[in-house]
Short mmCIF file of C-alpha atoms in Angstrom, two decimals:
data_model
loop_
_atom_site.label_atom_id
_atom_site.label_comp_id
_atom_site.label_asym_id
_atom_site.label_seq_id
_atom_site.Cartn_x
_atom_site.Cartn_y
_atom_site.Cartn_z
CA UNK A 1 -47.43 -22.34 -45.20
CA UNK A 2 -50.16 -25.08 -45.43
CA UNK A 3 -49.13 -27.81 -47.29
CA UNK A 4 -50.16 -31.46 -48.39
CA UNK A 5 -47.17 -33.70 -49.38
CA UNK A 6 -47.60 -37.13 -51.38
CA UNK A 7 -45.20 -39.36 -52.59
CA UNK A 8 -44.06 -41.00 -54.91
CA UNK A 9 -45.20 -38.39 -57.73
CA UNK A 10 -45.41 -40.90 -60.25
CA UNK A 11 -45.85 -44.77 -60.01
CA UNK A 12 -45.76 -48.04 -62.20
CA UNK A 13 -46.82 -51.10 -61.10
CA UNK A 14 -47.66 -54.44 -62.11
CA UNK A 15 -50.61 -56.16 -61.90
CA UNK A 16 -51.07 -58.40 -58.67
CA UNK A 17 -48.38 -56.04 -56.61
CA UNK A 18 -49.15 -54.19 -53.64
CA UNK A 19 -48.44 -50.31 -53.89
CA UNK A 20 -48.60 -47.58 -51.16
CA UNK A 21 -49.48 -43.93 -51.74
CA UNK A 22 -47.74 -41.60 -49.13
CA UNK A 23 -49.63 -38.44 -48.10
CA UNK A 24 -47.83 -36.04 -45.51
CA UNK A 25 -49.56 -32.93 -44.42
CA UNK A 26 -48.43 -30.11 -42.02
CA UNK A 27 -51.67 -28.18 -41.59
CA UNK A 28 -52.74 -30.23 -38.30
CA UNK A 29 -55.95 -31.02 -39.42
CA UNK A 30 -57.89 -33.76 -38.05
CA UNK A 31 -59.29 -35.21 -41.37
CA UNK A 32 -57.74 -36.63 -44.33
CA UNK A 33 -58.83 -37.62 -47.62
CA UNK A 34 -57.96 -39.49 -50.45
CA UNK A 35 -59.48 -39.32 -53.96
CA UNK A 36 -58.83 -40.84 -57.82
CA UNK A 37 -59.73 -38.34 -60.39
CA UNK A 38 -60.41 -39.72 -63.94
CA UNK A 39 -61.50 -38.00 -66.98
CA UNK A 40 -65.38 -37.50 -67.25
CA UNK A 41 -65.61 -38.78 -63.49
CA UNK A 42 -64.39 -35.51 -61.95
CA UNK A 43 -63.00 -36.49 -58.60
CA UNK A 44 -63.68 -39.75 -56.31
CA UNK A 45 -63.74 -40.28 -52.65
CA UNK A 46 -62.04 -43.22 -51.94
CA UNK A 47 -61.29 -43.61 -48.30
CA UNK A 48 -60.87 -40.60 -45.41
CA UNK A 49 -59.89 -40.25 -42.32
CA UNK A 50 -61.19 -37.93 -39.13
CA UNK A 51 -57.91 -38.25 -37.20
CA UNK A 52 -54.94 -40.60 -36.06
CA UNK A 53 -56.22 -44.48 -35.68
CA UNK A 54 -59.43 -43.57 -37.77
CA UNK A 55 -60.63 -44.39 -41.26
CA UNK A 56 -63.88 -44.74 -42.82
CA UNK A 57 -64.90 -45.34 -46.53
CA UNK A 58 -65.88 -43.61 -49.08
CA UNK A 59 -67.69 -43.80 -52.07
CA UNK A 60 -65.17 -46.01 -54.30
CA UNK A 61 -63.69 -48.00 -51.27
CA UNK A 62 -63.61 -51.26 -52.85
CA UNK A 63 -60.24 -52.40 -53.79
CA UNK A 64 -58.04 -49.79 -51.27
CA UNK A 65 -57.28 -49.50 -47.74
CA UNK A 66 -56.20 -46.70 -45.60
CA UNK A 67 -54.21 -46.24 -43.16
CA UNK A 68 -53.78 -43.22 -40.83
CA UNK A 69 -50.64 -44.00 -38.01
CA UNK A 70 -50.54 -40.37 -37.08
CA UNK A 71 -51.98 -37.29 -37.76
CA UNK A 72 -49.89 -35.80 -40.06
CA UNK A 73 -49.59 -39.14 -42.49
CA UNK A 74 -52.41 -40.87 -44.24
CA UNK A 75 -51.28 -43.72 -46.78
CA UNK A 76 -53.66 -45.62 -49.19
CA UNK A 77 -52.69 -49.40 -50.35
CA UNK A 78 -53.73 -51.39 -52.98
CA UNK A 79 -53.02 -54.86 -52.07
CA UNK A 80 -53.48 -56.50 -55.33
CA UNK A 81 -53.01 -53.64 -58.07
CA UNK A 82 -55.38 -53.83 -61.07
CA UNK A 83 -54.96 -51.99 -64.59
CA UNK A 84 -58.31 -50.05 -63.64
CA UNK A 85 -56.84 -48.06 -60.39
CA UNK A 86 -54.50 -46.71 -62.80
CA UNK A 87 -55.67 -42.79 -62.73
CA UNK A 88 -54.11 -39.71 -60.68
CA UNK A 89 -54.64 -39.92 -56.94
CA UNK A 90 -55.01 -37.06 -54.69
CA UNK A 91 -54.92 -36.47 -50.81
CA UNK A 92 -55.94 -33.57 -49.05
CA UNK A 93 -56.37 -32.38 -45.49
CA UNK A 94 -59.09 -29.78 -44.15
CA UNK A 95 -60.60 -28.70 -40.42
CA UNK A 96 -64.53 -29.85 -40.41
CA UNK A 97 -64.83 -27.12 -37.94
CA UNK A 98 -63.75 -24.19 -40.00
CA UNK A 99 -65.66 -24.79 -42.46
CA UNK A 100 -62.41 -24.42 -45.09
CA UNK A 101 -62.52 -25.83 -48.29
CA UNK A 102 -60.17 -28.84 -47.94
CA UNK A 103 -56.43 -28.19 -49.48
CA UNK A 104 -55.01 -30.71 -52.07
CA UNK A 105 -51.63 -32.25 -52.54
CA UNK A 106 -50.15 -32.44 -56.15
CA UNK A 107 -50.93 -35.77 -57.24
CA UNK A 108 -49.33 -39.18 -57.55
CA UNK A 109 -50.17 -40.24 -61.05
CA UNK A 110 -50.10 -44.50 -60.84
CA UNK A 111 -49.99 -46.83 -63.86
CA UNK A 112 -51.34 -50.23 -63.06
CA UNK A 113 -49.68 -52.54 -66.35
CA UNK B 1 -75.67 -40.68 -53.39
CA UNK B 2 -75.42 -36.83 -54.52
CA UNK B 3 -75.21 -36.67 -57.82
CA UNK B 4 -73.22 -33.26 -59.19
CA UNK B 5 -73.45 -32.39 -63.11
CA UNK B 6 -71.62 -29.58 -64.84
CA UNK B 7 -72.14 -27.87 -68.08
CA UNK B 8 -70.54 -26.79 -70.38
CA UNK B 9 -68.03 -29.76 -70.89
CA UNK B 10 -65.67 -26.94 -72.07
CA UNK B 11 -65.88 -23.74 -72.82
CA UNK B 12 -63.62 -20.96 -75.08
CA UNK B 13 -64.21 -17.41 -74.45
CA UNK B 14 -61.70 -14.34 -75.60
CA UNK B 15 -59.33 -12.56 -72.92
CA UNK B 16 -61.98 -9.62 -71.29
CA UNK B 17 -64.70 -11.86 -72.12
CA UNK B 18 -67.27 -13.84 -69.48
CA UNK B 19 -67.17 -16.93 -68.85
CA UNK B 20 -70.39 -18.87 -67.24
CA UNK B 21 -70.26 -22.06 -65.64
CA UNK B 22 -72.80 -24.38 -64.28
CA UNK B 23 -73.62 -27.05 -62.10
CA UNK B 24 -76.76 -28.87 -60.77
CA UNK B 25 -76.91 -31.10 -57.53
CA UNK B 26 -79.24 -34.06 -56.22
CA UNK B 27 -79.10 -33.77 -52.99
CA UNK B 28 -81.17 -30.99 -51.39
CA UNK B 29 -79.43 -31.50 -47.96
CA UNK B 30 -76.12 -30.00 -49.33
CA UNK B 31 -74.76 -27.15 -47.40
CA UNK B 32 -71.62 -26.67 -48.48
CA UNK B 33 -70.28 -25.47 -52.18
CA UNK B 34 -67.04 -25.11 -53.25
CA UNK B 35 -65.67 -24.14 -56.67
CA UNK B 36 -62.09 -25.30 -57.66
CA UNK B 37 -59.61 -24.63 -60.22
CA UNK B 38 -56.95 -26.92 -61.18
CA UNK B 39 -54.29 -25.72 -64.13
CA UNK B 40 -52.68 -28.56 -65.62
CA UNK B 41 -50.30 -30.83 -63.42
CA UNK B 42 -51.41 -29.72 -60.47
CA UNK B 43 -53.53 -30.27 -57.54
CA UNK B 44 -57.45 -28.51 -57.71
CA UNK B 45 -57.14 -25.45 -55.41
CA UNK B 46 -60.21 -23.96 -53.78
CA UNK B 47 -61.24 -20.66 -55.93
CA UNK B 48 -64.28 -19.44 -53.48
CA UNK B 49 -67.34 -21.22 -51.29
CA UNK B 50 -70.87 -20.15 -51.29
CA UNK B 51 -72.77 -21.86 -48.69
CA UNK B 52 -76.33 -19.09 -48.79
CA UNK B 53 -78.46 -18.51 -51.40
CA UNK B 54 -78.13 -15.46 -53.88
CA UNK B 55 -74.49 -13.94 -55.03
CA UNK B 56 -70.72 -14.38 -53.56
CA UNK B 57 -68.47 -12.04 -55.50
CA UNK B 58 -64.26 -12.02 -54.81
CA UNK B 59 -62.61 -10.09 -57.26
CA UNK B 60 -63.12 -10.79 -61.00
CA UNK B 61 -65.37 -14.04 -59.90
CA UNK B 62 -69.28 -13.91 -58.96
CA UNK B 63 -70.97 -17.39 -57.08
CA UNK B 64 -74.45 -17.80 -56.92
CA UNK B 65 -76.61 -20.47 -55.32
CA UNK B 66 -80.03 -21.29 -55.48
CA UNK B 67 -80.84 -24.35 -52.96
CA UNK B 68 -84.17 -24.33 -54.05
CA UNK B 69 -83.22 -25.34 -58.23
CA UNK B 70 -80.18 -27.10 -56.89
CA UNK B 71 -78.48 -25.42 -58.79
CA UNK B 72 -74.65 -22.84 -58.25
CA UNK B 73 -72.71 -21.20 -61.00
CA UNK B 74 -69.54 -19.81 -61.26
CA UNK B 75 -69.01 -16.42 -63.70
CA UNK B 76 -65.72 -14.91 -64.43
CA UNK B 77 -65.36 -11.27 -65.60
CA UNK B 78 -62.40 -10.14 -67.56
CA UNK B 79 -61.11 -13.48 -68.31
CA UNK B 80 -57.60 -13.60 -68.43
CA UNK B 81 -55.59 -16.44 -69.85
CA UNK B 82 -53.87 -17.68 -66.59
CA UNK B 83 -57.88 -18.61 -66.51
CA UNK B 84 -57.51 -21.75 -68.30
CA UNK B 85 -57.90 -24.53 -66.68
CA UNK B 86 -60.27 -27.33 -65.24
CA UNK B 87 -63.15 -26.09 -62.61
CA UNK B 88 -64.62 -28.43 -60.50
CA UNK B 89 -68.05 -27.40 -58.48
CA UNK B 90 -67.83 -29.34 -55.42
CA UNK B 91 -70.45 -29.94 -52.86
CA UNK B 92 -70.98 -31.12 -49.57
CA UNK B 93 -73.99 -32.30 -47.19
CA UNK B 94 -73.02 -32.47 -43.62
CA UNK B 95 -69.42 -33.36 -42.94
CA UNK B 96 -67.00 -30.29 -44.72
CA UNK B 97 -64.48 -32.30 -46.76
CA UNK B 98 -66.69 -35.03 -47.67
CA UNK B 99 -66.58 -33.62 -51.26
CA UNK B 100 -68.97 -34.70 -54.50
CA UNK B 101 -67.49 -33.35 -57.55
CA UNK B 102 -68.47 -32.73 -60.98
CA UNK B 103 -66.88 -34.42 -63.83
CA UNK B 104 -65.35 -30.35 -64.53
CA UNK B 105 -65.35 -27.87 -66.76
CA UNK B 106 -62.20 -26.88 -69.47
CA UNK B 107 -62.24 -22.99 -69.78
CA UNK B 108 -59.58 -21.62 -72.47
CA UNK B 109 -58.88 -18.06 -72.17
CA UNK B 110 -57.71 -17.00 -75.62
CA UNK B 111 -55.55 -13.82 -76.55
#
């Protein structure tokens, strides 16, 4: 079954630290997403990714980085954590060429204090 | 950059009711439209895709799109309870994936 793993589930961190969202997916599709969804914003591209070695920015890039090692994993670091990137990240996964609405991962929800 | 609005901000209709959601879009090079539905501690899950102009209907829901008044909607007959829950309208220009969300609407399904 398709499926879009991210760890850890839930996150604190302290302003200044460095944090690193894990997102694991098993579908073998070539592109990769990650997004912060905050209330009355719906949900934000941050950073994506069209296969192993690639990443490219989104629209809310500034303050993240991406990282995709392989195709299966696609991780998103904040270098220097700030209390507003606190919000609930997603990842997801989809196939550009199937035209398949992308499939989502369950969320790390990150506290920046 | 593609601007996607959706109305209402939430919405409470009674179990066997209809429930009408809308959303407008900026960009009149989208292609791609995606409804989503994400229940409460969970991830948004993709509900159905319209990508032509006119009606899409799968089961109880019914998409339409109309390029032209950038503009889709989502209706849901029979509402049922397990119905509540956030709906995104997502939309995409070119590249599948590269999403633009609205800021959602809350549908409550009451008994």
């Amino acid at each position: 079954e398709a499926a879009v793993t991210q760890s850890p589930r839930n996150k604190v961190a302290v302003t200044g630290g460095k944090v690193t969202l894990s997102c694991n997916q098993t579908n073998n599709h070539n592109n990769m997403y990650w997004y912060r969804q905050d209330t009355g914003h719906g949900l934000r591209l941050i950073h994506y990714s069209y296969g192993a070695g690639s990443t490219e920015k989104g629209d809310i890039p500034d303050g993240y980085k991406a990282s995709r090692p392989s195709q299966e994993n696609f991780s998103l670091i904040l270098e220097l954590a700030t209390p507003s990137q606190t919000s609930v990240y997603f990842c997801a996964s989809g196939d550009a060429g199937q035209n398949q609405a992308p499939l989502f991962g369950e969320g790390t929800r990150l506290s920046v204090l | 950059q593609q601007k996607v609005q959706q109305s209402p901000e939430s919405l409470i209709v009674p179990e066997g009711g209809m429930a009408s959601l809308n959303c407008t879009f900026s960009d009149r090079n989208s292609q791609y439209f995606w409804w989503y539905r994400q229940h409460s501690g969970e991830g948004p899950k993709a509900l159905m895709s319209i990508f032509s102009n006119g009606d899409k209907k799968e089961g109880r829901f019914t998409a339409h799109l109309n390029k032209a008044s950038l503009y889709v909607s989502l209706h849901i007959k029979d509402s049922q309870p397990s119905d509540s829950a956030l709906y995104f309208c997502a939309v995409s220009r070119q590249v599948v994936g590269q999403l633009t969300f609205g800021s959602g609407t809350r549908l409550q399904v009451y008994a």
